[in-house]
Coordinates of C-alpha atoms in Angstrom, one line a residue:
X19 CA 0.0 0.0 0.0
X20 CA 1.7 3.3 -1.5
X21 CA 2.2 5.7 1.9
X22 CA -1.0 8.5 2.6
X23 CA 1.9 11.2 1.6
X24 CA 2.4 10.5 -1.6
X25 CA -1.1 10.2 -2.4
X26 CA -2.1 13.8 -0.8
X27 CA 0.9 15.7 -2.5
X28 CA -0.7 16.2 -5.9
X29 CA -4.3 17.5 -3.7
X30 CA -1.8 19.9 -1.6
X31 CA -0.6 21.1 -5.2
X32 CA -3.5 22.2 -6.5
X33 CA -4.4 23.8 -3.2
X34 CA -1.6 25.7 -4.1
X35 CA -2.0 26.3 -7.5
X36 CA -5.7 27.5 -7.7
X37 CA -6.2 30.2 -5.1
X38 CA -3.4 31.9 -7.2
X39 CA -4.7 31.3 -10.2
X40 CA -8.5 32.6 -8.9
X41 CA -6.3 36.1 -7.9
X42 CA -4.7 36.0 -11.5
X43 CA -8.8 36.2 -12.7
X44 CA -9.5 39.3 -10.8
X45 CA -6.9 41.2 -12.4
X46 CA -7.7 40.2 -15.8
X47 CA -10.2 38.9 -18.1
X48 CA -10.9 35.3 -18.5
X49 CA -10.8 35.6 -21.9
X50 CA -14.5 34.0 -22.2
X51 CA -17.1 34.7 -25.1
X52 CA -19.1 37.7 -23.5
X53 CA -17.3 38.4 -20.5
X54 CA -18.2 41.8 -19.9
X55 CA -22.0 40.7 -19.6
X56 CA -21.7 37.0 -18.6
X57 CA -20.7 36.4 -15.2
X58 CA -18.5 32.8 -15.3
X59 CA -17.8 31.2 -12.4
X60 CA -15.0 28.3 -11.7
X61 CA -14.9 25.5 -9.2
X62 CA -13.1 22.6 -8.7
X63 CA -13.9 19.6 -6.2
X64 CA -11.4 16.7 -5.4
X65 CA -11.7 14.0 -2.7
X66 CA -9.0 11.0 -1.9
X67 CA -10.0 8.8 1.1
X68 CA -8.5 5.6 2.8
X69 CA -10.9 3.1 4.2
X70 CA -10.3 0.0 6.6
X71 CA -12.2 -2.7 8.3
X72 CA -11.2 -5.0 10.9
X73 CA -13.6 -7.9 10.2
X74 CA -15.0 -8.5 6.4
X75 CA -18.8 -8.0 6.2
X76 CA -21.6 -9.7 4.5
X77 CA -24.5 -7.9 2.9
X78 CA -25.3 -4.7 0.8
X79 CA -27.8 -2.1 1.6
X80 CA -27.1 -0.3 -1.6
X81 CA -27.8 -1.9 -5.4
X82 CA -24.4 -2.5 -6.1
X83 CA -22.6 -6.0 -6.9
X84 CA -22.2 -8.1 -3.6
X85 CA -19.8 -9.6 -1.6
X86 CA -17.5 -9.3 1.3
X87 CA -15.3 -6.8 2.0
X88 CA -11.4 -6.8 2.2
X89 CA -9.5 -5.4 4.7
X90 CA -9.0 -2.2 3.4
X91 CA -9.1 0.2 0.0
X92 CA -8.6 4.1 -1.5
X93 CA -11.3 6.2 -3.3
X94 CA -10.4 9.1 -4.8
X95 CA -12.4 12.2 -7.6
X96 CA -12.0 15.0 -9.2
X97 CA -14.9 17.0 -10.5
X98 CA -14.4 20.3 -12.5
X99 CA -16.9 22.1 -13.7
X100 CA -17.9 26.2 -14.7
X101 CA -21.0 27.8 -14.0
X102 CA -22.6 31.3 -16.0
X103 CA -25.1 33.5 -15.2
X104 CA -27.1 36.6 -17.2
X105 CA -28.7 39.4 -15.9
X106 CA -31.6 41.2 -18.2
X107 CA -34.7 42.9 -17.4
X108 CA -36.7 39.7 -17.5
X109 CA -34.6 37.8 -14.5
X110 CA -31.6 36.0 -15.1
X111 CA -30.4 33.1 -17.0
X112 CA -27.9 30.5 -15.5
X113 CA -26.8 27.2 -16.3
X114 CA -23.8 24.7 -14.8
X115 CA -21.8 22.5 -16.4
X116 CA -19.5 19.8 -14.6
X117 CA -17.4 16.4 -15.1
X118 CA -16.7 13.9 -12.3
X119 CA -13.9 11.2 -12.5
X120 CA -13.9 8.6 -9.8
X121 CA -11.7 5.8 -8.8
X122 CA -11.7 2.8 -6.5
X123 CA -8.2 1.4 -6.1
X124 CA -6.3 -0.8 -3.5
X125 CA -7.7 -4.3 -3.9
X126 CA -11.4 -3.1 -3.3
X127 CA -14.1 -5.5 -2.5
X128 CA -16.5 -6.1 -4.5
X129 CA -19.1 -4.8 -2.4
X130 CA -18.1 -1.2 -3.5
X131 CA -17.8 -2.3 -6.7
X132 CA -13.8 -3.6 -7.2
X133 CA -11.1 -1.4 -8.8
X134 CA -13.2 0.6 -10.9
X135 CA -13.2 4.0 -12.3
X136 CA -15.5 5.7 -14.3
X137 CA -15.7 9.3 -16.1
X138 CA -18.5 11.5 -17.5
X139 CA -21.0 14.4 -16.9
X140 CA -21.8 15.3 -14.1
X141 CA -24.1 18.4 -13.8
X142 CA -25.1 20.0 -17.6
X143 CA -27.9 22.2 -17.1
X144 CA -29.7 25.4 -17.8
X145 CA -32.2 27.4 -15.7
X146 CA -34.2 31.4 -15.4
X147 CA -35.1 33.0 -12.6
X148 CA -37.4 35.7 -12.3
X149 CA -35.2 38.4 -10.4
X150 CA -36.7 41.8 -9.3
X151 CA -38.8 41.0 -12.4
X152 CA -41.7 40.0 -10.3
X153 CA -41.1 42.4 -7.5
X154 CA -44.7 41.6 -6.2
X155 CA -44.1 38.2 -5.1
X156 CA -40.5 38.7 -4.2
X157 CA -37.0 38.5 -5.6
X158 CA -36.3 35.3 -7.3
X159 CA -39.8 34.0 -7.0
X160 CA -39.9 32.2 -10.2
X161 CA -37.4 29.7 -11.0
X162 CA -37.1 26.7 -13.2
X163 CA -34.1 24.3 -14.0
X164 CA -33.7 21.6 -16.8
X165 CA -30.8 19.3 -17.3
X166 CA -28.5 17.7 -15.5
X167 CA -29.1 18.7 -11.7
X168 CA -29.4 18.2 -8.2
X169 CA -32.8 17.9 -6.3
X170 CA -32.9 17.7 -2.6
X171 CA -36.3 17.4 -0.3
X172 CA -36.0 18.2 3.4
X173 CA -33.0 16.4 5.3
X174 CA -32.4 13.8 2.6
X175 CA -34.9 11.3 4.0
X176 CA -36.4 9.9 0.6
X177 CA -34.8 12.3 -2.0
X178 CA -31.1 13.5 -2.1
X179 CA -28.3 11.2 -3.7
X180 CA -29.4 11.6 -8.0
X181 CA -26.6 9.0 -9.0
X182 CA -25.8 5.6 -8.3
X183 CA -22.1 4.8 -7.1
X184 CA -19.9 2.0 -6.8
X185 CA -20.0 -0.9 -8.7
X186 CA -18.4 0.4 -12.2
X187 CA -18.4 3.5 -11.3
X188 CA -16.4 3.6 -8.5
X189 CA -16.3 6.1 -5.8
X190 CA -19.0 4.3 -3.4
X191 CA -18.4 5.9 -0.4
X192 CA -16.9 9.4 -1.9
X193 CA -20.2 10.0 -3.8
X194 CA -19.2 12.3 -6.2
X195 CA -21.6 12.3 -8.2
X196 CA -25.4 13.5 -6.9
X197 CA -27.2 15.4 -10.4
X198 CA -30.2 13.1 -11.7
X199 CA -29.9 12.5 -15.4
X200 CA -32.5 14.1 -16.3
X201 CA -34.3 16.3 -14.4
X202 CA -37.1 19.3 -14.4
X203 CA -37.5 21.4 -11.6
X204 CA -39.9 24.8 -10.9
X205 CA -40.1 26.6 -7.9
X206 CA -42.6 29.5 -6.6
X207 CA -40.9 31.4 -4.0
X208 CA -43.1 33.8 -2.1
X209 CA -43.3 35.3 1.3
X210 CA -43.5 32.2 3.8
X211 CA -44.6 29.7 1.1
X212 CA -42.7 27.8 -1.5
X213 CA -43.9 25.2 -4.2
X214 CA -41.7 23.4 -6.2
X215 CA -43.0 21.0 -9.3
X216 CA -40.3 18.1 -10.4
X217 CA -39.8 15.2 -12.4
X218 CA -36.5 13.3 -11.7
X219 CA -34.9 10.5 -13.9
X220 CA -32.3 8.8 -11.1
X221 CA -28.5 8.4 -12.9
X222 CA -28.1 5.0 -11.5
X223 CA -24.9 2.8 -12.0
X224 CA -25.3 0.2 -15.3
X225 CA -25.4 -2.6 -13.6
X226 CA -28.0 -1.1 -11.1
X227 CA -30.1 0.9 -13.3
X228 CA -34.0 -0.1 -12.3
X229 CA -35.5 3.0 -14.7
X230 CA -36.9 4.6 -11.9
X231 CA -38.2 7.9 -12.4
X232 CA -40.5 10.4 -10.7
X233 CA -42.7 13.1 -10.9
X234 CA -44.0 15.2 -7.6
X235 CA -45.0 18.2 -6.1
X236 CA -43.6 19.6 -2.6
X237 CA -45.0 22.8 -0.5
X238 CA -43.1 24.5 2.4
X239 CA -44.5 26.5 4.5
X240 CA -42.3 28.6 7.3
X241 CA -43.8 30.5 9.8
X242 CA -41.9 33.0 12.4
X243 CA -38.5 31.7 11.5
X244 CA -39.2 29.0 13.9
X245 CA -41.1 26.3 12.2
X246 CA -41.3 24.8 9.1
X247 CA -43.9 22.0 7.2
X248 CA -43.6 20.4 4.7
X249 CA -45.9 18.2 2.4
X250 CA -45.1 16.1 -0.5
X251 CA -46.4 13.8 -3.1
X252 CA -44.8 11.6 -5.5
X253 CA -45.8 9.3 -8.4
X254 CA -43.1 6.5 -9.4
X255 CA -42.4 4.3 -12.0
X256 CA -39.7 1.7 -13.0
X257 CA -38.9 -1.6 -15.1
X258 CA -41.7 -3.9 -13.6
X259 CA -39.5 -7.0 -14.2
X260 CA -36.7 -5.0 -12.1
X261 CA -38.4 -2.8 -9.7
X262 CA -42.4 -3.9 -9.9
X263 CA -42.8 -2.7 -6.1
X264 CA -41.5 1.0 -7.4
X265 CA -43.7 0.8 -10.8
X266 CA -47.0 2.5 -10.0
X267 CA -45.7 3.6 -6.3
X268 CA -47.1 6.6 -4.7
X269 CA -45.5 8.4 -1.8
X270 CA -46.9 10.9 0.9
X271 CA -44.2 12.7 3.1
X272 CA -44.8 14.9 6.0
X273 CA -42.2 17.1 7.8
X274 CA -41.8 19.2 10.8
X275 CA -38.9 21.6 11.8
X276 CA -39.3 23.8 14.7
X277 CA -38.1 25.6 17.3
X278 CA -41.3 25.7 20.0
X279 CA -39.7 28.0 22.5
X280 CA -38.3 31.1 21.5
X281 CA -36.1 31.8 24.5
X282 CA -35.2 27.8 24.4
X283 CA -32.8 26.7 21.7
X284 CA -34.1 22.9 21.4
X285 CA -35.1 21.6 17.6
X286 CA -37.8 19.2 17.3
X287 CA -37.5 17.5 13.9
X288 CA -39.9 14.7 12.1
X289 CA -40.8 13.4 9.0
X290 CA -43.5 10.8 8.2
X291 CA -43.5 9.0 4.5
X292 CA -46.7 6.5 3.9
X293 CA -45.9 4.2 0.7
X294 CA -48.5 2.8 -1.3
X295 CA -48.8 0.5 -4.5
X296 CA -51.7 -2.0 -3.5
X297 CA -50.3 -5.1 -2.8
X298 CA -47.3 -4.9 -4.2
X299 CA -46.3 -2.3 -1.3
X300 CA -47.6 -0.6 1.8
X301 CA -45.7 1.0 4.5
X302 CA -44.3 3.5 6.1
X303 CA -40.9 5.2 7.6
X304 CA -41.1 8.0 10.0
X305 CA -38.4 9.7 12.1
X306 CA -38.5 12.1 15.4
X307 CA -35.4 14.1 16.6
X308 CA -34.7 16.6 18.7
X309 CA -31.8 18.5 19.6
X310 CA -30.2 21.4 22.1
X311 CA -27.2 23.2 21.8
X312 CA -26.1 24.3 25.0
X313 CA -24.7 27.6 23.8
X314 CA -22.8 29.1 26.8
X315 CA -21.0 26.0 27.3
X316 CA -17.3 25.5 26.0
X317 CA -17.5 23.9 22.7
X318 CA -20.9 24.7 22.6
X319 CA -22.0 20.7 23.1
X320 CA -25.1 19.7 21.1
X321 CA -26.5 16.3 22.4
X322 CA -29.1 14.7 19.9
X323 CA -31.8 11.7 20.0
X324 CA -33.2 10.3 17.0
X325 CA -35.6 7.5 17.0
X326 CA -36.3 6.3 13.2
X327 CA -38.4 3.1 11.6
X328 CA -38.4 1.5 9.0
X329 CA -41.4 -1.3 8.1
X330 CA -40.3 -4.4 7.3
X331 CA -42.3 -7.2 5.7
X332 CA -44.5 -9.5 7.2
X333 CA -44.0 -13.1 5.9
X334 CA -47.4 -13.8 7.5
X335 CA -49.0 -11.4 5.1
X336 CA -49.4 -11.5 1.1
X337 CA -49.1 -7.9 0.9
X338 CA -45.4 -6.7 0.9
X339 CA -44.9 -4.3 3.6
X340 CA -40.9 -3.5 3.2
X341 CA -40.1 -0.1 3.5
X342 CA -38.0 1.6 0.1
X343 CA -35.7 3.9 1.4
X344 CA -35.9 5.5 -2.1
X345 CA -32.7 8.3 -2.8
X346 CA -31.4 9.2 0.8
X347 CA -27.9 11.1 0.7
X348 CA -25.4 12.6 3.0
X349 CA -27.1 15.6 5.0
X350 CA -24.7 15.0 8.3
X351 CA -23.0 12.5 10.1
X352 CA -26.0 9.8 11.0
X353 CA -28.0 10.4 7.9
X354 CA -29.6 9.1 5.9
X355 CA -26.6 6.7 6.0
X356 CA -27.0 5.6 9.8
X357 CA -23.9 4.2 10.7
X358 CA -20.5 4.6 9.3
X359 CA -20.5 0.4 9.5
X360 CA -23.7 -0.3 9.5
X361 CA -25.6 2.1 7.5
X362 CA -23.1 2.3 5.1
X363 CA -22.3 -1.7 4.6
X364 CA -25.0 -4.2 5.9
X365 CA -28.0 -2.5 6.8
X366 CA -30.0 -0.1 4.8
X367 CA -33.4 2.1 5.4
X368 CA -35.8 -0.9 5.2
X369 CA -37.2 -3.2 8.5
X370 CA -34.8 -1.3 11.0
X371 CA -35.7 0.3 13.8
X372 CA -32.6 2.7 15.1
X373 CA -32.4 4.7 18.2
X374 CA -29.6 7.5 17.6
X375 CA -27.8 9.2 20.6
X376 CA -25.0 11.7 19.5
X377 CA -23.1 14.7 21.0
X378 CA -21.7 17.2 19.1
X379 CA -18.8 19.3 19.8
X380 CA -17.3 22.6 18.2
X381 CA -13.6 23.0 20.2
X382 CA -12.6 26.0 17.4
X383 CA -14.0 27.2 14.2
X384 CA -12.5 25.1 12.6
X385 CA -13.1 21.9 13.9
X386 CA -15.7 19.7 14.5
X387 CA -16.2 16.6 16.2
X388 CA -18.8 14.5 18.3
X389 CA -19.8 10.8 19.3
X390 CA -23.1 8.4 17.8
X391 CA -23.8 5.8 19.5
X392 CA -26.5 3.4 17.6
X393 CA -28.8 0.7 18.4
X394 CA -30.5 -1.3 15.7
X395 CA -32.8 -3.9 15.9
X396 CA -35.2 -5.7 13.2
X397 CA -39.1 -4.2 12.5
X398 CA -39.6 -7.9 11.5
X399 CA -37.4 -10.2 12.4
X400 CA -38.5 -13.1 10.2
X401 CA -37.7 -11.2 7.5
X402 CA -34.1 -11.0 7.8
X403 CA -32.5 -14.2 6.4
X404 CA -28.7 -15.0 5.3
X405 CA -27.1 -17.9 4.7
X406 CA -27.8 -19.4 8.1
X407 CA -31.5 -19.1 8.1
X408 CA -34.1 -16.8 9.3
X409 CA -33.3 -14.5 12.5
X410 CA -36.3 -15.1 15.3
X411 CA -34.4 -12.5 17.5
X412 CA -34.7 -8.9 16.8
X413 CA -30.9 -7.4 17.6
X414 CA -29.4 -6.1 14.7
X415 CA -26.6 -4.6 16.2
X416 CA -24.8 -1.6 18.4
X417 CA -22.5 1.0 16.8
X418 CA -20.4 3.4 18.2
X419 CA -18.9 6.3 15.5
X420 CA -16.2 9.1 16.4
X421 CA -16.1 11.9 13.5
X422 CA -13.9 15.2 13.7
X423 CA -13.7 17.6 10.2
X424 CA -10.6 19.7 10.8
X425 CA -11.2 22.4 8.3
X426 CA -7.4 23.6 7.3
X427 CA -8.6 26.5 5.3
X428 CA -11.2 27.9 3.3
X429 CA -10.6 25.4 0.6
X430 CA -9.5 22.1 2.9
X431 CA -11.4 20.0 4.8
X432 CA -9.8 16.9 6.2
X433 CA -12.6 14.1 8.0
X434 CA -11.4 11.5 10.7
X435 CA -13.7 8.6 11.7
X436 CA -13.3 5.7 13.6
X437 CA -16.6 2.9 14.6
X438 CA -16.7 0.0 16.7
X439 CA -20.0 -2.2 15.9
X440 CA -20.9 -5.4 17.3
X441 CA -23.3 -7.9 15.7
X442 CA -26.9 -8.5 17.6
X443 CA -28.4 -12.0 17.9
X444 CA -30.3 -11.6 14.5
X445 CA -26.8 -10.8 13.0
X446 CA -25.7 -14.3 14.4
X447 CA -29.0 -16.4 13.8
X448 CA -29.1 -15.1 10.0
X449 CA -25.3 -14.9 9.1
X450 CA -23.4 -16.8 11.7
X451 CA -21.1 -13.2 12.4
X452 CA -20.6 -13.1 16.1
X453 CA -17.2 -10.9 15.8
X454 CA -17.2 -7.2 16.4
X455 CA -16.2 -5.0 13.6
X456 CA -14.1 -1.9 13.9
X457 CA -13.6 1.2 11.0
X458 CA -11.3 3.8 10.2
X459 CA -11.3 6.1 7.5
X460 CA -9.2 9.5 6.7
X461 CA -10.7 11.2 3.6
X462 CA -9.3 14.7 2.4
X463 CA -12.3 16.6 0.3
X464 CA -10.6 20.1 -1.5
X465 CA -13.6 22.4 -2.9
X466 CA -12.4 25.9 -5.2

């Protein structure tokens, strides 16, 4: 295995390299077609990561190839991309265009998809917003994107990641990539309400692509700057020989934000999602969190408890009552990935319960760090079979993560994590694992 310094160098370089060159731009002129009337912007993100485990694991909540992992392997990306935008009397025109390369390297298991590397578009899209054009609804109140693009609802619950990773791709846990390949967005912004129309086409890995795609609408409503709610509907459909339980799905979600007491910084947080495609599926996931920052405290701690479920399905039943976690993504540490182990390797969104306990920390401004402590156990036991049978106990398994994100500087960030997991009976009845599993990952992310 080649030495971490030798890998970081060429990151450190372009640290280097681009700040100066971003001063070089402000002293001259790109040189771009219409530069005194198009405003063109530059960025640049990069990620390299090393990941270990102690003990190999044994299932895949993602749809990527299987199998167990190795002891350890490297991820690394690049992603450049430019962005333009036009002012006129009518709003303003923009549009984004991006490429991500990814690579999985180091004798990488399967389960993230091998030594694989892929390259192509990332983001490629165009949008308008209305500007001071409609000043009687508000600046920006209009605005509408097609392409290549992100689309994110609430904390990333149902709808975040756009793109499939791992597998050929590479990159499974670096993520680079998060634009849907095709998708069509309009949003009203007025006063306390927004409404947003989409359709979303999911850019899912080859090997993994289902043809699900989605059309919804989603209203926000925020109220006092201290509470926020949220509806949202969404029809589905997909390759009935591939996904039948997605084709013809419809999904209600429900969310809460809000902070009750104005004198009293604690944050209630929920969601609620009901699924529903007759027998095919029906169930539901739901979360509740809440949080308090105690704010003249060194380090200002921040202790959290989540309690999430997931249905699982009832053998005893002809209806399928297995929850689909959909698109969740990275919103912070614990979500919608919950653990760093088992949330990211051998347990997805889907017949879990999960009870979350974290504490967050801020020691500077520049760094981050805290403690999660999981507990996981099965909605329906039955339901969870591996090689050894059907589990009849409902322990899934108890995780405990340690995170800190040192940000170096304004265009650094280096992440630190080490977990400890160790398997519940279900774990043992299902797959015969009884060993405990330990993590460690240092991933450097650089963002121009």
């Amino acid at each position: 295995m080649r030495r971490p310094r030798a890998l970081v160098a060429p990151f450190v370089l372009i640290g280097l390299i681009l700040p100066c060159a971003a001063h070089a731009q402000e002293e001259r002129s790109p040189g771009l077609p219409f530069a005194d009337r198009i405003d063109w912007t530059f960025h640049f993100d990069a990620g390299l990561g090393v990941f270990g485990f102690n003990n190999s694991l044994y299932t895949n909540p993602r749809p990527d190839p299987s199998g167990d992992l190795s002891d350890n392997w490297w991820e690394g990306f690049a992603k450049p991309g430019i962005s333009a935008s036009y002012e006129f009397e009518g709003g303003e025109l923009y549009g984004t265009a991006s490429v991500a390369g990814e690579r999985t390297f180091g004798v990488s298991p399967d389960l993230v998809g091998g030594d694989a590397n892929s390259y192509g578009f990332e983001e490629a899209n165009i949008g308008w917003r209305s500007g001071d054009a409609l000043s009687g609804l508000g600046e920006d109140a209009l605005d509408f994107t097609f392409g290549r693009a992100q689309y994110n609802l609430g904390t990333g619950f149902l709808l975040w990641d756009g793109a499939g990773e791992g597998g050929s791709r590479g990159g499974y846990w670096s993520n680079a990539r998060k634009a849907f390949e095709l998708a069509g967005i309009g949003r009203l912004n007025t006063g306390a309400h927004r409404l947003e129309a989409f359709y979303l086409d999911r850019d899912e890995t080859p090997e993994g692509d289902t043809g699900s795609e989605l059309w919804g609408a989603n209203y926000e409503l925020t109220l006092f700057d201290r509470l926020t709610l949220g509806a949202t509907y969404m029809g589905w459909s997909a390759i009935d020989s591939l996904a039948p339980e997605r084709d013809g799905l419809s999904v209600y979600d429900f969310r809460v934000s809000a902070t009750p007491v104005p004198s009293v910084p604690i944050t209630i947080d929920g969601e609620y999602a009901i699924e529903s495609n007759g027998d095919l599926l029906d169930s539901t996931g739901w979360y509740l969190q809440a949080s308090y920052p105690f704010e003249s405290v060194g380090w200002t701690p921040t202790p959290y408890y989540r309690y999430a479920s997931f249905q699982g399905d009832d053998p005893e039943t002809d209806a399928n009552e297995a929850f689909d976690s959909l698109f969740p993504g990275f919103y912070d540490w614990g979500t919608w990935w919950q653990g760093e182990i088992a949330g990211e390797y051998f347990l997805g969104n889907s017949n879990l319960l999960s009870h979350m306990f974290r504490v967050h920390a801020s020691p500077s401004g520049s760094v981050g760090t805290g403690l999660i402590y999981f507990i996981f156990t099965a909605d329906e036991p039955a339901a969870y079979c591996g090689e050894e049978g059907c589990a009849t106990e409902d322990d899934l398994a108890f995780e405990l993560d340690f995170y800190l994100d040192w940000s170096i500087n304004d265009n650094f960030l280096v992440s630190f994590v080490g977990a400890w997991a160790t398997p519940g009976d279900a774990i043992e009845q299902a797959f015969g694992r009884v060993d405990d599993f330990t993590y460690g990952m240092i991933y450097m992310a650089y963002s121009f």
